[in-house]
N, CA and C atoms as an extended XYZ file, in Angstrom:
360
Properties=species:S:1:pos:R:3:atomname:S:1:resname:S:1:resid:I:1 pbc="F F F"
N       138.418      133.333       28.208 N   UNK     1
C       138.181      133.266       26.771 CA  UNK     1
C       138.973      132.083       26.200 C   UNK     1
N       138.324      131.225       25.466 N   UNK     2
C       139.041      130.091       24.886 CA  UNK     2
C       139.982      130.534       23.773 C   UNK     2
N       141.032      129.773       23.602 N   UNK     3
C       141.999      130.059       22.546 CA  UNK     3
C       141.365      129.719       21.209 C   UNK     3
N       141.436      130.641       20.273 N   UNK     4
C       140.918      130.432       18.919 CA  UNK     4
C       142.088      130.073       18.018 C   UNK     4
N       142.189      128.809       17.677 N   UNK     5
C       143.323      128.351       16.875 CA  UNK     5
C       143.211      128.759       15.413 C   UNK     5
N       142.100      129.413       15.035 N   UNK     6
C       141.936      129.870       13.656 CA  UNK     6
C       142.436      131.299       13.452 C   UNK     6
N       142.761      131.996       14.535 N   UNK     7
C       143.263      133.367       14.440 CA  UNK     7
C       144.599      133.344       13.699 C   UNK     7
N       144.745      134.252       12.739 N   UNK     8
C       145.953      134.256       11.902 CA  UNK     8
C       146.920      135.396       12.226 C   UNK     8
N       146.407      136.501       12.782 N   UNK     9
C       147.274      137.647       13.066 CA  UNK     9
C       147.130      138.077       14.526 C   UNK     9
N       148.162      138.745       15.012 N   UNK    10
C       148.121      139.258       16.383 CA  UNK    10
C       147.026      140.322       16.516 C   UNK    10
N       146.837      141.114       15.477 N   UNK    11
C       145.775      142.126       15.504 CA  UNK    11
C       144.407      141.470       15.703 C   UNK    11
N       144.138      140.397       14.955 N   UNK    12
C       142.860      139.693       15.096 CA  UNK    12
C       142.726      139.069       16.482 C   UNK    12
N       143.812      138.526       16.970 N   UNK    13
C       143.809      137.926       18.304 CA  UNK    13
C       143.395      138.972       19.344 C   UNK    13
N       144.070      140.105       19.337 N   UNK    14
C       143.798      141.159       20.325 CA  UNK    14
C       142.389      141.713       20.169 C   UNK    14
N       141.936      141.859       18.927 N   UNK    15
C       140.608      142.427       18.656 CA  UNK    15
C       139.471      141.572       19.215 C   UNK    15
N       139.728      140.313       19.506 N   UNK    16
C       138.694      139.413       20.012 CA  UNK    16
C       138.385      139.624       21.494 C   UNK    16
N       139.153      140.478       22.163 N   UNK    17
C       138.995      140.684       23.602 CA  UNK    17
C       138.240      141.977       23.904 C   UNK    17
N       137.693      142.087       25.127 N   UNK    18
C       137.068      143.353       25.544 CA  UNK    18
C       138.098      144.487       25.491 C   UNK    18
N       137.616      145.702       25.352 N   UNK    19
C       138.486      146.865       25.151 CA  UNK    19
C       139.551      147.020       26.242 C   UNK    19
N       139.177      146.850       27.502 N   UNK    20
C       140.151      147.010       28.598 CA  UNK    20
C       141.265      145.971       28.487 C   UNK    20
N       140.918      144.766       28.095 N   UNK    21
C       141.923      143.715       27.925 CA  UNK    21
C       142.781      144.008       26.699 C   UNK    21
N       142.149      144.513       25.640 N   UNK    22
C       142.897      144.877       24.429 CA  UNK    22
C       144.008      145.872       24.755 C   UNK    22
N       143.709      146.849       25.601 N   UNK    23
C       144.713      147.854       25.960 CA  UNK    23
C       145.941      147.192       26.578 C   UNK    23
N       145.719      146.243       27.482 N   UNK    24
C       146.847      145.565       28.134 CA  UNK    24
C       147.580      144.658       27.156 C   UNK    24
N       146.839      143.973       26.298 N   UNK    25
C       147.482      143.108       25.301 CA  UNK    25
C       148.318      143.936       24.329 C   UNK    25
N       147.792      145.077       23.910 N   UNK    26
C       148.561      145.960       23.018 CA  UNK    26
C       149.802      146.505       23.715 C   UNK    26
N       149.682      146.832       24.993 N   UNK    27
C       150.838      147.309       25.756 CA  UNK    27
C       151.894      146.204       25.863 C   UNK    27
N       151.455      144.995       26.108 N   UNK    28
C       152.379      143.853       26.166 CA  UNK    28
C       153.077      143.696       24.819 C   UNK    28
N       152.316      143.743       23.745 N   UNK    29
C       152.875      143.595       22.393 CA  UNK    29
C       153.902      144.687       22.092 C   UNK    29
N       153.527      145.942       22.358 N   UNK    30
C       154.434      147.071       22.096 CA  UNK    30
C       155.714      146.961       22.914 C   UNK    30
N       155.585      146.541       24.155 N   UNK    31
C       156.753      146.405       25.036 CA  UNK    31
C       157.711      145.349       24.494 C   UNK    31
N       157.170      144.215       24.093 N   UNK    32
C       158.022      143.142       23.548 CA  UNK    32
C       158.722      143.619       22.283 C   UNK    32
N       157.966      144.205       21.366 N   UNK    33
C       158.544      144.630       20.085 CA  UNK    33
C       159.593      145.728       20.260 C   UNK    33
N       159.382      146.601       21.235 N   UNK    34
C       160.324      147.695       21.475 CA  UNK    34
C       161.650      147.200       22.065 C   UNK    34
N       161.585      146.154       22.876 N   UNK    35
C       162.777      145.704       23.597 CA  UNK    35
C       163.364      144.404       23.048 C   UNK    35
N       162.764      143.892       22.003 N   UNK    36
C       163.300      142.698       21.337 CA  UNK    36
C       163.248      142.973       19.835 C   UNK    36
N       164.190      143.778       19.394 N   UNK    37
C       164.228      144.162       17.985 CA  UNK    37
C       164.510      142.943       17.117 C   UNK    37
N       164.033      143.003       15.896 N   UNK    38
C       164.255      141.941       14.904 CA  UNK    38
C       163.547      140.633       15.230 C   UNK    38
N       162.544      140.691       16.098 N   UNK    39
C       161.784      139.476       16.359 CA  UNK    39
C       160.789      139.248       15.225 C   UNK    39
N       160.415      137.998       15.068 N   UNK    40
C       159.371      137.631       14.117 CA  UNK    40
C       158.120      137.362       14.935 C   UNK    40
N       157.063      138.118       14.631 N   UNK    41
C       155.802      137.993       15.350 CA  UNK    41
C       154.887      137.056       14.582 C   UNK    41
N       154.237      136.160       15.303 N   UNK    42
C       153.296      135.234       14.669 CA  UNK    42
C       152.276      134.779       15.708 C   UNK    42
N       151.426      133.865       15.288 N   UNK    43
C       150.524      133.191       16.211 CA  UNK    43
C       151.022      131.754       16.325 C   UNK    43
N       151.248      131.302       17.550 N   UNK    44
C       151.644      129.920       17.804 CA  UNK    44
C       150.911      129.455       19.059 C   UNK    44
N       150.482      128.223       19.057 N   UNK    45
C       149.699      127.701       20.180 CA  UNK    45
C       148.464      128.571       20.431 C   UNK    45
N       147.960      129.212       19.377 N   UNK    46
C       146.756      130.024       19.492 CA  UNK    46
C       146.952      131.359       20.175 C   UNK    46
N       148.196      131.829       20.288 N   UNK    47
C       148.446      133.122       20.940 CA  UNK    47
C       149.633      133.832       20.288 C   UNK    47
N       149.804      135.135       20.568 N   UNK    48
C       150.947      135.865       20.014 CA  UNK    48
C       152.271      135.245       20.461 C   UNK    48
N       153.149      135.084       19.479 N   UNK    49
C       154.441      134.447       19.719 CA  UNK    49
C       155.537      135.267       19.057 C   UNK    49
N       156.701      135.267       19.679 N   UNK    50
C       157.835      136.040       19.169 CA  UNK    50
C       159.054      135.127       19.101 C   UNK    50
N       159.717      135.167       17.952 N   UNK    51
C       160.937      134.388       17.746 CA  UNK    51
C       162.076      135.329       17.404 C   UNK    51
N       163.253      134.937       17.801 N   UNK    52
C       164.469      135.665       17.479 CA  UNK    52
C       165.498      134.619       17.074 C   UNK    52
N       166.165      134.854       15.952 N   UNK    53
C       167.116      133.873       15.429 CA  UNK    53
C       166.461      132.501       15.230 C   UNK    53
N       165.204      132.527       14.812 N   UNK    54
C       164.413      131.313       14.548 CA  UNK    54
C       164.156      130.471       15.791 C   UNK    54
N       164.379      131.066       16.979 N   UNK    55
C       164.143      130.358       18.234 CA  UNK    55
C       163.069      131.096       19.038 C   UNK    55
N       162.213      130.353       19.747 N   UNK    56
C       161.175      131.011       20.557 CA  UNK    56
C       161.780      131.990       21.567 C   UNK    56
N       161.116      133.132       21.698 N   UNK    57
C       161.564      134.149       22.651 CA  UNK    57
C       160.555      134.240       23.793 C   UNK    57
N       159.363      134.759       23.512 N   UNK    58
C       158.280      134.845       24.500 CA  UNK    58
C       156.935      134.706       23.790 C   UNK    58
N       155.917      134.396       24.594 N   UNK    59
C       154.531      134.328       24.135 CA  UNK    59
C       153.686      135.072       25.160 C   UNK    59
N       152.504      135.509       24.752 N   UNK    60
C       151.546      136.018       25.737 CA  UNK    60
C       150.144      135.685       25.275 C   UNK    60
N       149.220      135.677       26.229 N   UNK    61
C       147.837      135.349       25.893 CA  UNK    61
C       146.874      136.018       26.834 C   UNK    61
N       145.706      136.308       26.308 N   UNK    62
C       144.657      136.918       27.112 CA  UNK    62
C       143.699      135.866       27.634 C   UNK    62
N       143.245      136.065       28.858 N   UNK    63
C       142.302      135.157       29.493 CA  UNK    63
C       141.250      135.984       30.225 C   UNK    63
N       140.270      135.351       30.801 N   UNK    64
C       139.151      136.063       31.430 CA  UNK    64
C       139.605      136.988       32.556 C   UNK    64
N       140.588      136.557       33.335 N   UNK    65
C       140.980      137.338       34.504 CA  UNK    65
C       142.455      137.713       34.539 C   UNK    65
N       143.205      137.295       33.533 N   UNK    66
C       144.641      137.598       33.548 CA  UNK    66
C       145.224      137.602       32.140 C   UNK    66
N       146.465      138.080       32.067 N   UNK    67
C       147.267      137.945       30.849 CA  UNK    67
C       148.375      136.960       31.190 C   UNK    67
N       148.463      135.920       30.409 N   UNK    68
C       149.517      134.940       30.601 CA  UNK    68
C       150.760      135.376       29.848 C   UNK    68
N       151.899      135.216       30.477 N   UNK    69
C       153.184      135.568       29.865 CA  UNK    69
C       154.078      134.347       29.990 C   UNK    69
N       154.636      133.931       28.854 N   UNK    70
C       155.403      132.694       28.775 CA  UNK    70
C       156.794      133.033       28.250 C   UNK    70
N       157.786      132.927       29.120 N   UNK    71
C       159.140      133.359       28.754 CA  UNK    71
C       160.177      132.275       29.034 C   UNK    71
N       159.780      131.042       29.010 N   UNK    72
C       160.625      129.867       29.264 CA  UNK    72
C       160.987      129.730       30.741 C   UNK    72
N       161.175      128.508       31.196 N   UNK    73
C       161.509      128.298       32.612 CA  UNK    73
C       162.765      129.043       33.063 C   UNK    73
N       163.757      129.200       32.193 N   UNK    74
C       164.991      129.880       32.612 CA  UNK    74
C       164.739      131.330       33.019 C   UNK    74
N       163.892      132.017       32.275 N   UNK    75
C       163.589      133.418       32.615 CA  UNK    75
C       162.792      133.492       33.907 C   UNK    75
N       161.874      132.567       34.082 N   UNK    76
C       161.072      132.581       35.304 CA  UNK    76
C       161.922      132.238       36.526 C   UNK    76
N       162.911      131.385       36.323 N   UNK    77
C       163.841      131.062       37.401 CA  UNK    77
C       164.695      132.288       37.761 C   UNK    77
N       165.196      132.965       36.753 N   UNK    78
C       166.050      134.140       36.947 CA  UNK    78
C       165.314      135.251       37.710 C   UNK    78
N       164.021      135.428       37.426 N   UNK    79
C       163.248      136.519       38.031 CA  UNK    79
C       162.234      135.999       39.052 C   UNK    79
N       162.531      134.843       39.646 N   UNK    80
C       161.562      134.199       40.531 CA  UNK    80
C       161.129      135.076       41.705 C   UNK    80
N       162.052      135.856       42.258 N   UNK    81
C       161.691      136.697       43.402 CA  UNK    81
C       160.682      137.767       42.997 C   UNK    81
N       160.951      138.450       41.873 N   UNK    82
C       160.044      139.502       41.414 CA  UNK    82
C       158.709      138.945       40.930 C   UNK    82
N       158.731      137.721       40.414 N   UNK    83
C       157.508      137.085       39.923 CA  UNK    83
C       156.704      136.410       41.032 C   UNK    83
N       157.296      136.293       42.221 N   UNK    84
C       156.674      135.519       43.298 CA  UNK    84
C       155.315      136.067       43.745 C   UNK    84
N       155.028      137.318       43.442 N   UNK    85
C       153.738      137.898       43.835 CA  UNK    85
C       152.610      137.520       42.869 C   UNK    85
N       152.946      136.811       41.794 N   UNK    86
C       151.965      136.413       40.783 CA  UNK    86
C       151.791      134.902       40.764 C   UNK    86
N       150.615      134.464       40.350 N   UNK    87
C       150.371      133.040       40.144 CA  UNK    87
C       151.243      132.572       38.984 C   UNK    87
N       151.882      131.397       39.156 N   UNK    88
C       152.828      130.921       38.149 CA  UNK    88
C       152.662      129.443       37.865 C   UNK    88
N       153.205      129.064       36.721 N   UNK    89
C       153.392      127.672       36.352 CA  UNK    89
C       154.823      127.567       35.861 C   UNK    89
N       155.222      126.397       35.404 N   UNK    90
C       156.590      126.249       34.897 CA  UNK    90
C       156.710      127.029       33.585 C   UNK    90
N       157.467      128.116       33.617 N   UNK    91
C       157.652      128.917       32.410 CA  UNK    91
C       156.499      129.842       32.087 C   UNK    91
N       155.592      130.056       33.049 N   UNK    92
C       154.466      130.960       32.799 CA  UNK    92
C       154.149      131.767       34.050 C   UNK    92
N       153.534      132.912       33.819 N   UNK    93
C       153.096      133.759       34.927 CA  UNK    93
C       151.782      134.419       34.518 C   UNK    93
N       150.941      134.691       35.507 N   UNK    94
C       149.656      135.321       35.253 CA  UNK    94
C       149.648      136.730       35.848 C   UNK    94
N       149.430      137.720       34.981 N   UNK    95
C       149.294      139.101       35.422 CA  UNK    95
C       147.798      139.419       35.478 C   UNK    95
N       147.238      139.627       36.681 N   UNK    96
C       145.794      139.876       36.798 CA  UNK    96
C       145.353      141.111       36.017 C   UNK    96
N       144.181      141.005       35.407 N   UNK    97
C       143.655      142.127       34.620 CA  UNK    97
C       143.270      143.318       35.496 C   UNK    97
N       143.029      143.079       36.780 N   UNK    98
C       142.627      144.189       37.654 CA  UNK    98
C       143.824      144.908       38.286 C   UNK    98
N       145.028      144.609       37.787 N   UNK    99
C       146.237      145.294       38.247 CA  UNK    99
C       147.009      145.809       37.038 C   UNK    99
N       147.809      146.868       37.220 N   UNK   100
C       148.635      147.344       36.102 CA  UNK   100
C       149.661      146.278       35.710 C   UNK   100
N       149.978      146.220       34.436 N   UNK   101
C       151.041      145.309       33.996 CA  UNK   101
C       152.374      145.774       34.579 C   UNK   101
N       153.201      144.859       35.053 N   UNK   102
C       154.518      145.242       35.590 CA  UNK   102
C       155.517      145.439       34.433 C   UNK   102
N       155.363      146.554       33.741 N   UNK   103
C       156.129      146.797       32.512 CA  UNK   103
C       157.635      146.723       32.732 C   UNK   103
N       158.136      147.296       33.827 N   UNK   104
C       159.584      147.252       34.071 CA  UNK   104
C       160.079      145.812       34.186 C   UNK   104
N       159.309      144.974       34.842 N   UNK   105
C       159.667      143.563       34.983 CA  UNK   105
C       159.586      142.849       33.630 C   UNK   105
N       158.561      143.124       32.867 N   UNK   106
C       158.413      142.520       31.537 CA  UNK   106
C       159.605      142.901       30.660 C   UNK   106
N       160.011      144.157       30.718 N   UNK   107
C       161.176      144.613       29.935 CA  UNK   107
C       162.418      143.835       30.348 C   UNK   107
N       162.643      143.680       31.654 N   UNK   108
C       163.822      142.940       32.120 CA  UNK   108
C       163.800      141.502       31.626 C   UNK   108
N       162.639      140.889       31.679 N   UNK   109
C       162.519      139.494       31.231 CA  UNK   109
C       162.758      139.389       29.730 C   UNK   109
N       162.162      140.297       28.953 N   UNK   110
C       162.356      140.268       27.495 CA  UNK   110
C       163.834      140.471       27.155 C   UNK   110
N       164.476      141.431       27.791 N   UNK   111
C       165.910      141.671       27.524 CA  UNK   111
C       166.753      140.453       27.899 C   UNK   111
N       166.414      139.817       29.014 N   UNK   112
C       167.121      138.601       29.422 CA  UNK   112
C       166.955      137.509       28.366 C   UNK   112
N       165.732      137.341       27.881 N   UNK   113
C       165.468      136.314       26.874 CA  UNK   113
C       166.182      136.627       25.559 C   UNK   113
N       166.248      137.898       25.170 N   UNK   114
C       166.987      138.281       23.963 CA  UNK   114
C       168.451      137.874       24.115 C   UNK   114
N       169.039      138.241       25.233 N   UNK   115
C       170.442      137.901       25.470 CA  UNK   115
C       170.629      136.388       25.488 C   UNK   115
N       169.758      135.693       26.161 N   UNK   116
C       169.845      134.236       26.259 CA  UNK   116
C       169.695      133.598       24.856 C   UNK   116
N       168.768      134.123       24.097 N   UNK   117
C       168.496      133.591       22.764 CA  UNK   117
C       169.684      133.801       21.823 C   UNK   117
N       170.395      134.896       21.998 N   UNK   118
C       171.530      135.200       21.117 CA  UNK   118
C       172.783      134.415       21.487 C   UNK   118
N       172.847      133.908       22.724 N   UNK   119
C       174.060      133.192       23.127 CA  UNK   119
C       173.919      131.684       23.048 C   UNK   119
N       172.710      131.189       22.859 N   UNK   120
C       172.517      129.730       22.769 CA  UNK   120
C       172.828      129.216       21.397 C   UNK   120
């Protein structure tokens, strides 16, 4: 699915996907919000974005076959072993839609980014 740069809210962004993908996107959103309190949610780069202390925290996006998760190169470096089973880029990882989201890993990454964001 192409990125729609006209989307203004995370709700609208998620609503544009098939129902099964929406469930995973909503789970990703809820997980981030639950474990990164006081974040500001917005749309940036055409996808859901979260900031803490006015600094980027994490982003995620839906695609045809995966959910992209963007948590900065430092987080991906820190969790490289656990992320090694997924397709990756610098600062990004792809969670296939035909597999359950690795929620425990996502929580660890979000908590790491919160801590990192508060100390920089």
